[in-house]
Coordinates of C-alpha atoms and ligand atoms in Angstrom, one line a residue:
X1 CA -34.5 -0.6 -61.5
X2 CA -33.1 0.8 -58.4
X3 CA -35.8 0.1 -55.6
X4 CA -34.9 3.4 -54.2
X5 CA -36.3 5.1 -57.5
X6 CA -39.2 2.6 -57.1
X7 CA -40.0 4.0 -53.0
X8 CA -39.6 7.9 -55.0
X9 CA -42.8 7.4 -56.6
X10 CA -45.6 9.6 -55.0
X11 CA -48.0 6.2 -55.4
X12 CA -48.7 3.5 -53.1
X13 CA -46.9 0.1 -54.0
X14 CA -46.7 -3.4 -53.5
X15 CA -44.1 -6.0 -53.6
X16 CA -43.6 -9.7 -52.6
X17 CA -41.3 -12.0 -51.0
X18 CA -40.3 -15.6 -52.3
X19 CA -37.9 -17.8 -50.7
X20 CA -35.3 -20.2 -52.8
X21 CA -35.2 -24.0 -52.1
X22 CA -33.2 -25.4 -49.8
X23 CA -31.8 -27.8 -52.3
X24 CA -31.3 -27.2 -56.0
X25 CA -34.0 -29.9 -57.1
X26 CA -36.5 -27.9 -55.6
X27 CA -35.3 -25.0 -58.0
X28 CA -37.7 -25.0 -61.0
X29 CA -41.1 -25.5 -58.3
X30 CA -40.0 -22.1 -56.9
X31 CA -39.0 -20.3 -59.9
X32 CA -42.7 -21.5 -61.2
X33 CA -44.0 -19.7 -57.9
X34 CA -41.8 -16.8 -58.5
X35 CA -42.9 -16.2 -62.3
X36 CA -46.7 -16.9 -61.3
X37 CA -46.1 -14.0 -58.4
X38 CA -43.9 -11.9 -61.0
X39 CA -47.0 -12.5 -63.8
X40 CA -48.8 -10.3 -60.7
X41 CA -46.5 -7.3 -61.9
X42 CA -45.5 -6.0 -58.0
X43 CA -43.3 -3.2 -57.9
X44 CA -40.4 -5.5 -56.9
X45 CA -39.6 -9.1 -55.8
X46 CA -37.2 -10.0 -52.7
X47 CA -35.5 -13.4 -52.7
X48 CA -34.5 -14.5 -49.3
X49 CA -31.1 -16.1 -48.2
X50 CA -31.1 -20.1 -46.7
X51 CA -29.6 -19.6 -43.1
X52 CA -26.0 -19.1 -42.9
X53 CA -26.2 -18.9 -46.8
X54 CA -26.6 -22.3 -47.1
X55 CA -28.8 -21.8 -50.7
X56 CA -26.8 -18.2 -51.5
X57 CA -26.1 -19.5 -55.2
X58 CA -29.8 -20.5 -55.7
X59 CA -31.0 -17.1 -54.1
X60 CA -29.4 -15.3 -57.0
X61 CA -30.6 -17.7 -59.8
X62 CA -34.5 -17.4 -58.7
X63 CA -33.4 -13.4 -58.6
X64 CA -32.4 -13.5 -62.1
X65 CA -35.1 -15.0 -63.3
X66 CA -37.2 -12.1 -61.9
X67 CA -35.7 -10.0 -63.1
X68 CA -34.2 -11.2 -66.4
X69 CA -36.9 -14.0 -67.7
X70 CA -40.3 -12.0 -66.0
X71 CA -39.3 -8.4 -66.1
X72 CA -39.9 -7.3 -62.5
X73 CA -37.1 -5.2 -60.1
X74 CA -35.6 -7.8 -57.7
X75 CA -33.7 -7.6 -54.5
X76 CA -32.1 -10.7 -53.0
X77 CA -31.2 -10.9 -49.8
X78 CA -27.4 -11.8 -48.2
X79 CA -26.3 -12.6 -45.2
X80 CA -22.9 -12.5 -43.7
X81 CA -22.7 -13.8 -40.1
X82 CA -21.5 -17.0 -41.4
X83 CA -19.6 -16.0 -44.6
X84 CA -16.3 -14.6 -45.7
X85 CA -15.2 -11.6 -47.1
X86 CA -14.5 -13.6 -50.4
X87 CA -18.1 -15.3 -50.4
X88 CA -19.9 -12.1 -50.1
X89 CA -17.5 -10.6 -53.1
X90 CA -18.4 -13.3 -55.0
X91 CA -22.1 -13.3 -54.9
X92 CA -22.2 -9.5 -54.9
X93 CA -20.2 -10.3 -58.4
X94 CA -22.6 -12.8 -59.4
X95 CA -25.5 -10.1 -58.6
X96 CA -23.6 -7.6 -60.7
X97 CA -23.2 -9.9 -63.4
X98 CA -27.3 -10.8 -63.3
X99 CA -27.5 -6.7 -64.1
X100 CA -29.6 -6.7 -60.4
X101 CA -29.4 -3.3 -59.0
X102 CA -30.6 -4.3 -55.3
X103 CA -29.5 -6.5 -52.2
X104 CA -30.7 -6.5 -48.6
X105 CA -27.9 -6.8 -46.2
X106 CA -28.5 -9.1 -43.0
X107 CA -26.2 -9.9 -40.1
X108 CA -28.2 -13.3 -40.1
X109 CA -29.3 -15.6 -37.2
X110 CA -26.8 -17.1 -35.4
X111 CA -26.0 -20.4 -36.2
X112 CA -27.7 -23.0 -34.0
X113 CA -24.0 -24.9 -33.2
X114 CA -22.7 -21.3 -32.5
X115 CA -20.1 -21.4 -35.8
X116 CA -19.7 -18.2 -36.7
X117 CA -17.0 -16.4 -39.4
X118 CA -15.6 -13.5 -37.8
X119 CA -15.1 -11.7 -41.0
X120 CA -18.5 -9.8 -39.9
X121 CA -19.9 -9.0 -36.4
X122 CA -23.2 -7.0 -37.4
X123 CA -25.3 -6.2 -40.6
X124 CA -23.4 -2.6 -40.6
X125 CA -20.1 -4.5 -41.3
X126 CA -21.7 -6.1 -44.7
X127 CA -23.4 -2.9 -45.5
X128 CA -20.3 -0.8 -45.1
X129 CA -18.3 -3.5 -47.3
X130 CA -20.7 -3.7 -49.9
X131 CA -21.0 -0.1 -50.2
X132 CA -17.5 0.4 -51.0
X133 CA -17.3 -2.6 -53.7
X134 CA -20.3 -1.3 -55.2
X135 CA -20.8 2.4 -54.6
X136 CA -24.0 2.5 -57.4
X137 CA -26.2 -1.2 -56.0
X138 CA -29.4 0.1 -53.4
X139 CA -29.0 -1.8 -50.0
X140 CA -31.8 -2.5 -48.1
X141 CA -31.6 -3.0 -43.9
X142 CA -33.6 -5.0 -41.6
X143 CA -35.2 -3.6 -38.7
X144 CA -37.6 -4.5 -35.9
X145 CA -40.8 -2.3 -34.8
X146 CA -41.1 -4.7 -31.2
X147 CA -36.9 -4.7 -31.1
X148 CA -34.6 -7.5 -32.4
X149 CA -35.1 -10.8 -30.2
X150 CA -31.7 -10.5 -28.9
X151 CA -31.9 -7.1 -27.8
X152 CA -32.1 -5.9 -24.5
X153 CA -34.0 -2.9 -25.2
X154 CA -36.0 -1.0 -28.5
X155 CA -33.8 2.6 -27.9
X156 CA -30.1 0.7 -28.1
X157 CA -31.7 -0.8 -31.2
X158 CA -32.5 1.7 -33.0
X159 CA -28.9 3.6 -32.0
X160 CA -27.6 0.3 -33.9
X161 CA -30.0 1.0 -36.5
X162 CA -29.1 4.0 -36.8
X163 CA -25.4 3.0 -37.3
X164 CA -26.3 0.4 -40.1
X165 CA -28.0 3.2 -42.2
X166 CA -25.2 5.4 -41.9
X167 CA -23.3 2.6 -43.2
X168 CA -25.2 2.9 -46.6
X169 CA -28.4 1.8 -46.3
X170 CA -31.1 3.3 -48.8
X171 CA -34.1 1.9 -47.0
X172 CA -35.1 -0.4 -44.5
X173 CA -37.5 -3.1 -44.3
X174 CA -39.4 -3.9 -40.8
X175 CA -40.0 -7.5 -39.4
X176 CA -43.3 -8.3 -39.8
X177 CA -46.4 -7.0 -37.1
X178 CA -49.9 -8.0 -37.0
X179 CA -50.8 -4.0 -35.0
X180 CA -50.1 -1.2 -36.9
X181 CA -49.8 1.1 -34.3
X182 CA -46.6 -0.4 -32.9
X183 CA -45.5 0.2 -36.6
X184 CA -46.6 3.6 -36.3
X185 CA -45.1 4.3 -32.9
X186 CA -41.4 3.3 -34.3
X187 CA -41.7 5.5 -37.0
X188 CA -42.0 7.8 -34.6
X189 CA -38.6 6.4 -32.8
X190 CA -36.4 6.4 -35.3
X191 CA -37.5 9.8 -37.0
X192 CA -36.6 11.5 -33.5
X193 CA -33.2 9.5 -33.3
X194 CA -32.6 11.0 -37.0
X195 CA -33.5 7.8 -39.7
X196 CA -34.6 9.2 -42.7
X197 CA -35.0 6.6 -45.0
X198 CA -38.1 4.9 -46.3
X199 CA -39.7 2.2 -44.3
X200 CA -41.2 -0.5 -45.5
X201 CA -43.5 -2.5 -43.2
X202 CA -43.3 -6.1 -43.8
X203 CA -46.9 -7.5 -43.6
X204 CA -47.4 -11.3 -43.4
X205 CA -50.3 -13.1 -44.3
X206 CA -50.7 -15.6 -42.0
X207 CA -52.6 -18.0 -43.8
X208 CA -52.2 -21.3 -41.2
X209 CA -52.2 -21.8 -37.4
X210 CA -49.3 -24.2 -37.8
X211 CA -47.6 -20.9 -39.6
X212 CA -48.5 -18.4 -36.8
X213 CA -46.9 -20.3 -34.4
X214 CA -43.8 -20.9 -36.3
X215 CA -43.0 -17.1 -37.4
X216 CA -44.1 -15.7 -33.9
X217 CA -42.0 -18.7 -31.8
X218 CA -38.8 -17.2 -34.0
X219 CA -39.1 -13.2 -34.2
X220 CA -41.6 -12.9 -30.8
X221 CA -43.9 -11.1 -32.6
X222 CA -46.6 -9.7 -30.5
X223 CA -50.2 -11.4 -31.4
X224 CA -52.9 -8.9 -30.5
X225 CA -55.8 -10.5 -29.1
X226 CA -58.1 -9.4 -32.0
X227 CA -55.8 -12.2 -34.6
X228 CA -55.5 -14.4 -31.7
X229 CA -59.5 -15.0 -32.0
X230 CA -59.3 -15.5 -35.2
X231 CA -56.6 -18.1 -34.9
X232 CA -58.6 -19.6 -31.9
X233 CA -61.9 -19.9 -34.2
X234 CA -60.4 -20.8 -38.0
X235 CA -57.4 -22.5 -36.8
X236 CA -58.5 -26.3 -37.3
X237 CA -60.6 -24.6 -40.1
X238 CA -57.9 -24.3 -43.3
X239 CA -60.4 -22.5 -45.8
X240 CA -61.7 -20.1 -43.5
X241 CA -58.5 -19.4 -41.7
X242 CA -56.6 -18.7 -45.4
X243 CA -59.6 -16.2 -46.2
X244 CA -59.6 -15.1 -42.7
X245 CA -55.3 -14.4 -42.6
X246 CA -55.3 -13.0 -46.4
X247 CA -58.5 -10.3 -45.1
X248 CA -56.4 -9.6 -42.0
X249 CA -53.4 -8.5 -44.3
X250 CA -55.5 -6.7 -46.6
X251 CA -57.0 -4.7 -44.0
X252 CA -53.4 -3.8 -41.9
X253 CA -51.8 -2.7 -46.1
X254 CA -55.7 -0.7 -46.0
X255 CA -54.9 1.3 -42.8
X256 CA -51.3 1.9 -43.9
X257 CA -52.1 3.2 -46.8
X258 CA -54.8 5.2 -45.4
X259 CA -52.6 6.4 -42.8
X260 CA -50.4 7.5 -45.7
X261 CA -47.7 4.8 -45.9
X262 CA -47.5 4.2 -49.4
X263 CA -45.0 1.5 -49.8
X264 CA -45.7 -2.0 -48.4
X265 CA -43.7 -5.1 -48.6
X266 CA -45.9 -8.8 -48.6
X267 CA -43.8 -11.7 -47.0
X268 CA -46.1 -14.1 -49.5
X269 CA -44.0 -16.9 -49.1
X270 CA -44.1 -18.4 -52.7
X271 CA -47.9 -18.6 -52.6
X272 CA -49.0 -16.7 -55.9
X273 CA -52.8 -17.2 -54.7
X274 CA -52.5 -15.7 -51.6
X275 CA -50.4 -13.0 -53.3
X276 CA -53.4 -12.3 -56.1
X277 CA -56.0 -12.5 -53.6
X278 CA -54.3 -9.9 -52.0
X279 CA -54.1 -7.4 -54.9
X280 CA -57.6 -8.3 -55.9
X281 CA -58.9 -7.2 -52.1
X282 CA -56.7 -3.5 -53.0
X283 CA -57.3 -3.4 -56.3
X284 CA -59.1 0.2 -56.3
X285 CA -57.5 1.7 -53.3
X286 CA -54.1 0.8 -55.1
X287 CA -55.5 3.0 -57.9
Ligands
FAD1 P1 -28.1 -6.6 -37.2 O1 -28.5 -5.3 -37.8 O2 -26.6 -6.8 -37.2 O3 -28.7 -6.6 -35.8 C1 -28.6 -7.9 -35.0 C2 -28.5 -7.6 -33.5 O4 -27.3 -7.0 -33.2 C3 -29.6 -6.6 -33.0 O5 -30.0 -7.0 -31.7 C4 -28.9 -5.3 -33.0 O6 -29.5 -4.4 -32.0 C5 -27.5 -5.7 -32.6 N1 -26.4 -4.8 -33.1 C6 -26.4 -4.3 -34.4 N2 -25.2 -3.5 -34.5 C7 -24.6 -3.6 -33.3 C8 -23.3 -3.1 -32.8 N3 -22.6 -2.3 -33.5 N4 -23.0 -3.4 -31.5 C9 -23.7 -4.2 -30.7 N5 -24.9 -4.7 -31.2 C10 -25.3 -4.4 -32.4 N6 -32.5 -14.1 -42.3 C11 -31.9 -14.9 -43.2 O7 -31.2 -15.9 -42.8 N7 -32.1 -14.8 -44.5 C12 -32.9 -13.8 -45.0 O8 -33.1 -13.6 -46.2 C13 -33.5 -12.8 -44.1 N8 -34.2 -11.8 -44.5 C14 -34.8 -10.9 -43.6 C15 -35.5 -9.8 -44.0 C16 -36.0 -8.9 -43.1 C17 -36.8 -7.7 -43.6 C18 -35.9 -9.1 -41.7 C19 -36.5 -8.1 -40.7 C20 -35.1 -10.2 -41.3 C21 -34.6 -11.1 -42.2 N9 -33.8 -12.2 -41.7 C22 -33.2 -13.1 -42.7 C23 -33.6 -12.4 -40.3 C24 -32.3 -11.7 -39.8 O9 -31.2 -12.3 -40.4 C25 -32.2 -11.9 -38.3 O10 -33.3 -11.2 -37.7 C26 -30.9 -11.6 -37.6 O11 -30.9 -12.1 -36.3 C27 -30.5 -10.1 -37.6 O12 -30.2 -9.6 -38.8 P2 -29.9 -8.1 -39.0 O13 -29.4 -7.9 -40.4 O14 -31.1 -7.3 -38.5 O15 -28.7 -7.8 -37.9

């Protein structure tokens, strides 16, 4: 199913995020996270992309899985900073051929030794391209409530943004945040600059100190000082700081929902306990 059809439901919904391993004999550990999250029954699954595509072929195989072996609507991701025009036909054909009606189009991080294929410059180039080789597949867009790291300011962002979603986007998918209200406030942004599509705020649970670090250190996330006490008092604590990160979550999806955003996506990291615990904490409010 197309996720746009999925985001036209007047309902709230849920869906989680696994990543594929970064070699192939890691493959059947993750697909056994993936069917334990998919056994969950989210609205849809998103399979991420190794960096610079490194894992691309193994991305699609956990997607198909989902999809094919557990039932559930999947999007995998693809990125294109360092790939050619043929690569990306190719595993658009192998999505095709998987009968997956989704992908997420990224730019990508830039390389760490700089080695770049010029075949795309920004995430609007791969939208653009995949929209005319597959007029019918729903594309999903990144996009950054604080601003992309490497931008110089949040309103040239969003004119980008806006670019990449006149290239074909469907709906867009935010970086995560740990304060709603800067997710509410860019909402705000890119409605005035004329982005219509649904929004899906990407909620992390941070479930580790070690892991806080780590995610914030690469997107410069802001840390309000509210989860910054909590990670100051559970941090050398791993049962109370899972608990602790999973209830955070819960309550940011809680005010979301409240605050009428019905569709949430859960970077749950191929952890189906953290995922269940999750659904258990919103089980009635999810209805
Ligand atoms: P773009 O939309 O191209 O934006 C990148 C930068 O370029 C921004 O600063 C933007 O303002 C600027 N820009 C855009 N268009 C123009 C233009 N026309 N002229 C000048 N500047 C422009 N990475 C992975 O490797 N694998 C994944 O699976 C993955 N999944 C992700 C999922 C989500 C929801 C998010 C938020 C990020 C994900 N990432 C992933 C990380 C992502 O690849 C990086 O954040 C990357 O640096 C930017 O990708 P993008 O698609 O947002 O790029």
């Amino acid at each position: 199913m197309k996720i746009s059809e999925i985001l036209a439901q007047d309902k709230p919904t849920i869906s989680f995020e696994v990543f594929p391993p970064k070699q192939a004999s890691g493959l059947e550990t993750v697909k056994a996270a993936a069917g334990a999250i998919a056994a969950l029954t989210p609205s849809f699954m998103s399979v991420t992309y190794g960096a610079a595509g490194s894992t691309s072929k193994l991305t699609v195989e956990v997607a198909s899985d989902i999809k094919n072996l557990h039932g559930v609507s999947v999007m995998p991701h693809l990125t294109c900073v360092a790939s050619t025009r043929e690569h990306v036909s190719d595993i658009l054909t192998q999505i095709r051929e998987n009968g997956i009606d989704n992908v997420m189009a990224l730019r990508g991080d830039i390389p760490q030794d700089g080695i770049v294929c010029h075949d795309y410059t920004h995430a609007s180039d791969l939208v653009a391209d995949i929209r005319s080789q597959a007029p019918d597949i729903c594309i999903g867009g990144a996009c950054y409530p604080e601003g992309h790291i490497e931008s110089p300011n949040k309103n040239l962002d969003i004119d980008y943004l806006k670019l990449k979603v006149d290239a074909g986007c469907d709906f867009l998918t935010t970086q995560m945040f740990f304060d709603n209200n800067i997710f509410y406030n860019f909402l705000y942004r890119i409605k005035d600059k004329g982005i219509t599509v649904p929004v899906l705020p990407g909620v992390m649970p941070v479930t580790t100190a070690r892991q806080l670090s780590r995610s914030v250190a690469l997107s410069g996330t802001n840390v309000p000082e509210r989860f910054r006490a909590i990670v100051d008092k559970f941090g050398s604590d791993p049962d109370a700081m899972r608990r602790a990160g999973i209830i955070y979550a819960s309550e940011q999806i809680i005010d979301l929902i409240a605050n009428g955003v019905n569709h949430i996506h859960v970077y749950s990291m191929n952890k189906p306990d953290v995922a269940g615990e999750i659904l258990t904490n919103l089980k009635e409010i999810l209805g």
